[in-house]
PDB file of C-alpha atoms in Angstrom:
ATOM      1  CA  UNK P   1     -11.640 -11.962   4.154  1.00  0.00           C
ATOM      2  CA  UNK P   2     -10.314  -8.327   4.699  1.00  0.00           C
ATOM      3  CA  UNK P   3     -13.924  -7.193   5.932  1.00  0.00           C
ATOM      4  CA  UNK P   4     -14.256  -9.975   7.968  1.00  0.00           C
ATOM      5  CA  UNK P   5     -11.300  -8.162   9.612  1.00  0.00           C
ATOM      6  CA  UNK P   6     -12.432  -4.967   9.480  1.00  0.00           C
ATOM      7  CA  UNK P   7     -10.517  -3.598   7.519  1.00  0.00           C
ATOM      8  CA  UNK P   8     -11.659  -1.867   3.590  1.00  0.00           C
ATOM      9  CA  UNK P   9     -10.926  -3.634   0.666  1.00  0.00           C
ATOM     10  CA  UNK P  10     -10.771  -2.349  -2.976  1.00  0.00           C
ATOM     11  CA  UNK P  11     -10.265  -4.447  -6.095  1.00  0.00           C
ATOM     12  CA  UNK P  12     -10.739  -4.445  -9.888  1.00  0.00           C
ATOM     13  CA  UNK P  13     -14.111  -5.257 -10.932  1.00  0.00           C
ATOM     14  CA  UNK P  14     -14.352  -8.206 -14.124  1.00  0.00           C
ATOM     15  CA  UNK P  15     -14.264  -4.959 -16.639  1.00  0.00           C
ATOM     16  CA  UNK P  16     -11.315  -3.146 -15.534  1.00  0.00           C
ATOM     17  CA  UNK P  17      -9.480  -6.374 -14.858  1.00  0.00           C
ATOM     18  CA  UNK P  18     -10.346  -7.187 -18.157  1.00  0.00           C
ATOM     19  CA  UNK P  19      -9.200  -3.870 -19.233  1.00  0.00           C
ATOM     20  CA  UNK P  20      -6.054  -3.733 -17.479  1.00  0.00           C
ATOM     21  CA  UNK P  21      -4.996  -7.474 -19.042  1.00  0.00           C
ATOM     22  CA  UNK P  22      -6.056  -6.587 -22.600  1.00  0.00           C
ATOM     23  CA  UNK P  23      -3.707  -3.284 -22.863  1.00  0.00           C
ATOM     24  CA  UNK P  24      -0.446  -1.769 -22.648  1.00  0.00           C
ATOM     25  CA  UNK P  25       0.186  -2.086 -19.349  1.00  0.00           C
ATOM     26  CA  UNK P  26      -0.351  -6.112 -19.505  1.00  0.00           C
ATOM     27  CA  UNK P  27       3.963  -5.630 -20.392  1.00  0.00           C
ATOM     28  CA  UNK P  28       4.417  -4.903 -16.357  1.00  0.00           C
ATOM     29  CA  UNK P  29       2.946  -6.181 -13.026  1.00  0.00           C
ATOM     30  CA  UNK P  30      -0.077  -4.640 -11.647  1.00  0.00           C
ATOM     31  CA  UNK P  31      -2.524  -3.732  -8.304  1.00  0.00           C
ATOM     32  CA  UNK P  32      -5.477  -6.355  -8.501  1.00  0.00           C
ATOM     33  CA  UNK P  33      -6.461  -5.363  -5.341  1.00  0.00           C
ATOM     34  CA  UNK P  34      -5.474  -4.056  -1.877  1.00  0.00           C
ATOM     35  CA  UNK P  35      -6.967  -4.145   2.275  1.00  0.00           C
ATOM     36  CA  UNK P  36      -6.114  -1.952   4.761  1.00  0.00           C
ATOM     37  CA  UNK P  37      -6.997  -0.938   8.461  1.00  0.00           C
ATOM     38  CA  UNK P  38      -9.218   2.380   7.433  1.00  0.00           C
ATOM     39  CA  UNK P  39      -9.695   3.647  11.020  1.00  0.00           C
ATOM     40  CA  UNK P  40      -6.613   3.620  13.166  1.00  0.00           C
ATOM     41  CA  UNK P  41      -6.355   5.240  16.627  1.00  0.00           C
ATOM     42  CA  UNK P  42      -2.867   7.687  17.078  1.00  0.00           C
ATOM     43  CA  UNK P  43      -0.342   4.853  18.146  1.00  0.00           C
ATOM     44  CA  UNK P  44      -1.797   1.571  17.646  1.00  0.00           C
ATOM     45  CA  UNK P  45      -0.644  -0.454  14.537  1.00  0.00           C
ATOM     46  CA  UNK P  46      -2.233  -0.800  11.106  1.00  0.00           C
ATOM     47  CA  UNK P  47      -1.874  -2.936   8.378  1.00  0.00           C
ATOM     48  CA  UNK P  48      -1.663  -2.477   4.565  1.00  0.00           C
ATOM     49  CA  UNK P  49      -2.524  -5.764   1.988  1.00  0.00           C
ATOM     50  CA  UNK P  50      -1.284  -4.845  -1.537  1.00  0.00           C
ATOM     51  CA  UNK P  51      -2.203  -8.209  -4.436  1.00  0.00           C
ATOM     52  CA  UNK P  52       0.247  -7.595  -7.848  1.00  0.00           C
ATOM     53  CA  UNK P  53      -0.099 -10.087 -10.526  1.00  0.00           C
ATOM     54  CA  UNK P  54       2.233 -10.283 -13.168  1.00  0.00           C
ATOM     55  CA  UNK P  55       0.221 -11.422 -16.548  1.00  0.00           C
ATOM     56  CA  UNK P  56       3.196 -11.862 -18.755  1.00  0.00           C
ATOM     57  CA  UNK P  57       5.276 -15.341 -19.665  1.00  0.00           C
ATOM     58  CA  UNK P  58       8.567 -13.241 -18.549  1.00  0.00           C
ATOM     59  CA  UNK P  59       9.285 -12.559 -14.631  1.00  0.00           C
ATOM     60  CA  UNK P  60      10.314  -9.638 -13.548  1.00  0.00           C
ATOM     61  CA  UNK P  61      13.016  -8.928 -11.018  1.00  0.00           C
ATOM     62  CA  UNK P  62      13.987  -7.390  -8.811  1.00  0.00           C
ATOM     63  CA  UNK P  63      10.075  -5.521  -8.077  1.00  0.00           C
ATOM     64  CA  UNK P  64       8.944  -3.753  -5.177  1.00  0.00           C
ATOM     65  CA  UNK P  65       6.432  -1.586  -3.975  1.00  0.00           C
ATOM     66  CA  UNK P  66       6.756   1.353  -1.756  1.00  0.00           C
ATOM     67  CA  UNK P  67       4.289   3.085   0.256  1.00  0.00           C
ATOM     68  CA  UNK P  68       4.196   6.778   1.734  1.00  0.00           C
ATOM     69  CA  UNK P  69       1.078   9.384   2.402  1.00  0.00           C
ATOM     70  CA  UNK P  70       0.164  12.481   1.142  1.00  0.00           C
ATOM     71  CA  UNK P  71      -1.563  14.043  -2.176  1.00  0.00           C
ATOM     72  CA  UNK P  72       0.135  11.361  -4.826  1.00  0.00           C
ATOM     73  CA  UNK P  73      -2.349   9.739  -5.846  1.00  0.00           C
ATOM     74  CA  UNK P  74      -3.391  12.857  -7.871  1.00  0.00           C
ATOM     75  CA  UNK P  75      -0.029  13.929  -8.897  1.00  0.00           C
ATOM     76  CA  UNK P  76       3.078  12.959 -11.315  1.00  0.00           C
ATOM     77  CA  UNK P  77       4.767  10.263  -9.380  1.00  0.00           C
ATOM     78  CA  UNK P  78       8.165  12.490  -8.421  1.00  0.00           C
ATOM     79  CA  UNK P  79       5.449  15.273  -7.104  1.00  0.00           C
ATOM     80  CA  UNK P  80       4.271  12.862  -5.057  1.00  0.00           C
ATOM     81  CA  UNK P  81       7.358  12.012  -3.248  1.00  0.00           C
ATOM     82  CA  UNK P  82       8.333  15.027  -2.679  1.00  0.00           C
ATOM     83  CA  UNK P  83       5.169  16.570  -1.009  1.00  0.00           C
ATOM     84  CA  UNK P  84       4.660  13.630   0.722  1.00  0.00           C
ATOM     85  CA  UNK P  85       3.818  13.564   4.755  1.00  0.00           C
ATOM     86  CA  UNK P  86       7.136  13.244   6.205  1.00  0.00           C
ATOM     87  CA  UNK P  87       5.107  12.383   9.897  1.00  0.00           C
ATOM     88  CA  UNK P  88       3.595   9.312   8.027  1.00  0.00           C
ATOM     89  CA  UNK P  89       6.225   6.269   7.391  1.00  0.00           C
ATOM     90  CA  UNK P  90       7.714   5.390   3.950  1.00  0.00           C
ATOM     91  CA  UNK P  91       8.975   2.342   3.235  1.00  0.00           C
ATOM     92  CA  UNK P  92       9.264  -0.681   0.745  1.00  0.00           C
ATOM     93  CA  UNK P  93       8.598  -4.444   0.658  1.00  0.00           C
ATOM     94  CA  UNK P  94      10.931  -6.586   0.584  1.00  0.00           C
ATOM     95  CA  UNK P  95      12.445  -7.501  -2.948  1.00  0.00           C
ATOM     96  CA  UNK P  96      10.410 -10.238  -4.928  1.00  0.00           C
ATOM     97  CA  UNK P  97      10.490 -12.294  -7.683  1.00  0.00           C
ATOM     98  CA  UNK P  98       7.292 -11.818  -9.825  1.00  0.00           C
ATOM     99  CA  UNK P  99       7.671 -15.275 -12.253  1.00  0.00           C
ATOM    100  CA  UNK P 100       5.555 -15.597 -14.960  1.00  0.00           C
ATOM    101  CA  UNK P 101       1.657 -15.827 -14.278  1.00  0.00           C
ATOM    102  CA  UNK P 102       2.357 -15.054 -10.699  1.00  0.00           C
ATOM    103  CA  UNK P 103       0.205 -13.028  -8.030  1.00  0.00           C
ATOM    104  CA  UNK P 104       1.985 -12.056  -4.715  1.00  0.00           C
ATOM    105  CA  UNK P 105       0.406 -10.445  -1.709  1.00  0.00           C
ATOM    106  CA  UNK P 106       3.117  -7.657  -0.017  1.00  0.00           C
ATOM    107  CA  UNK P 107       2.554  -6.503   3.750  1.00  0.00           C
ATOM    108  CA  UNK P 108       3.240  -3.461   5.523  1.00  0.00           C
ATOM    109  CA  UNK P 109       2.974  -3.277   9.323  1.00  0.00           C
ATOM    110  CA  UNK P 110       3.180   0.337  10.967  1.00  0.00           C
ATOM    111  CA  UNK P 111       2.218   2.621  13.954  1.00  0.00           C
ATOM    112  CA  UNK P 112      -0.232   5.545  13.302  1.00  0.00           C
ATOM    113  CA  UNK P 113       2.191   8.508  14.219  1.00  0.00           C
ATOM    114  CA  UNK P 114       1.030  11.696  16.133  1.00  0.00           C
ATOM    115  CA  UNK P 115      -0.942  13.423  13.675  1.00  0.00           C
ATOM    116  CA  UNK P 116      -4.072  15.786  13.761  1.00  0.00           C
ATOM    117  CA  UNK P 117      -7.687  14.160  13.615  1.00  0.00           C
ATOM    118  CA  UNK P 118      -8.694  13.081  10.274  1.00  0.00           C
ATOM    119  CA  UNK P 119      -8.096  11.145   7.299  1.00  0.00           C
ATOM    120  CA  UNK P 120      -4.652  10.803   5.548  1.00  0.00           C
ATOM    121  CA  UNK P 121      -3.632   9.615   1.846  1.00  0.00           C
ATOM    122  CA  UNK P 122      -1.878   6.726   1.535  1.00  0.00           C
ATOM    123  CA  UNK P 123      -0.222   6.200  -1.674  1.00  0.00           C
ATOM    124  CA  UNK P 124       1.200   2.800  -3.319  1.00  0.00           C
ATOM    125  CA  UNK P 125       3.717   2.762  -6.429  1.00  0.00           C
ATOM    126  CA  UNK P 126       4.751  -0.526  -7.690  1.00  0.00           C
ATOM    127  CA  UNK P 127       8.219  -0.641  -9.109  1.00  0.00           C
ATOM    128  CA  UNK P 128      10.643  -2.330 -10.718  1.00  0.00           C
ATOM    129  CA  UNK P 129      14.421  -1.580  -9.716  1.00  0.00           C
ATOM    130  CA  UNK P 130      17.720  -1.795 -11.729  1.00  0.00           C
ATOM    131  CA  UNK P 131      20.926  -3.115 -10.591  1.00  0.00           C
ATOM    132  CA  UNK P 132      22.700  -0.134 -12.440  1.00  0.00           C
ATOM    133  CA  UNK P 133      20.209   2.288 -14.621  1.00  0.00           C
ATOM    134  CA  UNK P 134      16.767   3.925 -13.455  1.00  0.00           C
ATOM    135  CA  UNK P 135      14.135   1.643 -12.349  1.00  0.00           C
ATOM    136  CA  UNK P 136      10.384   1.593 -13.881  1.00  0.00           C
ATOM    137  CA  UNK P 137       7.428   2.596 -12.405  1.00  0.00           C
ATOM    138  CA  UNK P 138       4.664  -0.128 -12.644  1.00  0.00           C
ATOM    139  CA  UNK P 139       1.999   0.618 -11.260  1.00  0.00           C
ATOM    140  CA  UNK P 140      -0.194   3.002  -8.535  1.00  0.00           C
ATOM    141  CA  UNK P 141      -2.591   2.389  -6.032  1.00  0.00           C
ATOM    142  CA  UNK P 142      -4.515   5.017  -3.382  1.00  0.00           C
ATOM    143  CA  UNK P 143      -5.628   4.308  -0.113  1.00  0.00           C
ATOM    144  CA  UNK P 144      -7.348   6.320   3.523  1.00  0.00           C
ATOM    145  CA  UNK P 145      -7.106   6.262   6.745  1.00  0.00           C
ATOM    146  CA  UNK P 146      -8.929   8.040   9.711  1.00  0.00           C
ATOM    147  CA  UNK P 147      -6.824   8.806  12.341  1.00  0.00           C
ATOM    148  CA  UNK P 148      -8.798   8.396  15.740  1.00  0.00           C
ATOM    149  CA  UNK P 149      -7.929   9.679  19.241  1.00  0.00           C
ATOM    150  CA  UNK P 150      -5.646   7.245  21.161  1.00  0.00           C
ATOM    151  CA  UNK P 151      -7.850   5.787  23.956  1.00  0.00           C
ATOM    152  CA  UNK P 152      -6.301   7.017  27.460  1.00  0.00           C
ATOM    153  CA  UNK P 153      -5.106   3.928  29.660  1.00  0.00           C
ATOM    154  CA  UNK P 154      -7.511   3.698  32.534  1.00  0.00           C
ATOM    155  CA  UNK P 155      -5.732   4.287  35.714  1.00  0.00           C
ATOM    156  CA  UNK P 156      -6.385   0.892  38.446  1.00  0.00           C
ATOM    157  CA  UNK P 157      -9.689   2.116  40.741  1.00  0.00           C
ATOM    158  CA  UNK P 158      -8.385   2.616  44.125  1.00  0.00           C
ATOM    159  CA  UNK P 159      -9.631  -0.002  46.991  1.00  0.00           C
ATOM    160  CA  UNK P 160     -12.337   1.113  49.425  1.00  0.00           C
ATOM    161  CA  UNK P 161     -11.008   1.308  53.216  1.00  0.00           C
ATOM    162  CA  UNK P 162     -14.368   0.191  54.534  1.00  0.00           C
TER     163      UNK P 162
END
């Protein structure tokens, strides 16, 4: 469906899904898969998919996921936040309810800001917040973009006088 839209798409294959189910981190949600605009002209909107399923019998509540761009897909997670690209949005979805056995898609809408030419990190955590201690990372995801030239508005062609 995503490429049908143009947009990329990455998921888990059958062997690290199988992976992912059958080991430690089975105890949280995770990223099954994600779809995203990959080329994005300066100023024109783009669109990140992110899919989390929860494989446990317990929910989870309240979890989130955040996404911001720079280098953190290769770094500790608080490295990441800090360096990130401060031109680039950061924001989170909304707060959901992941019951047990459940998959949820989160959205995130945004404008391609001002930036040089060329292609820019984006970075997904998945988290689970606390009312009143320190929340739990979850999970991780990467994604790019390529930032294209905005196209100029053409200006209306003037009428002939003949």
């Amino acid at each position: 469906m995503a490429q049908g839209q143009g947009m990329s798409f990455s998921s888990l294959d059958p062997k690290e899904l199988e992976k992912k189910v059958r080991t430690a981190t089975t105890k949280t949600p995770f990223i099954y898969s994600q779809a995203w605009n990959s080329t994005v002209q300066i100023g024109n909107p783009a669109t990140y998919h992110v899919w989390v399923r929860n494989p446990d019998p317990v929910a989870y509540h309240p979890v989130y996921a955040t996404i911001y761009f720079g280098l953190g897909n290769i770094l500790t997670l608080g490295e990441g936040w800090i360096g990130r690209d401060k031109r680039w949005p950061e924001f989170s979805s909304d707060r959901t309810f992941m019951g047990p056995f459940s998959s949820h898609r989160l959205t995130f809408g945004f404008h391609v800001p001002e930036v040089p030419l060329g292609t820019y990190n984006g970075n997904t955590v998945v988290w689970r917040g606390m009312w009143h201690d320190t929340g739990t990372s979850l999970d991780r995801g990467g994604f790019d973009i390529k930032v294209l030239p905005a196209v100029p508005m053409s200006s209306p062609t003037p009428m002939s006088s003949e």
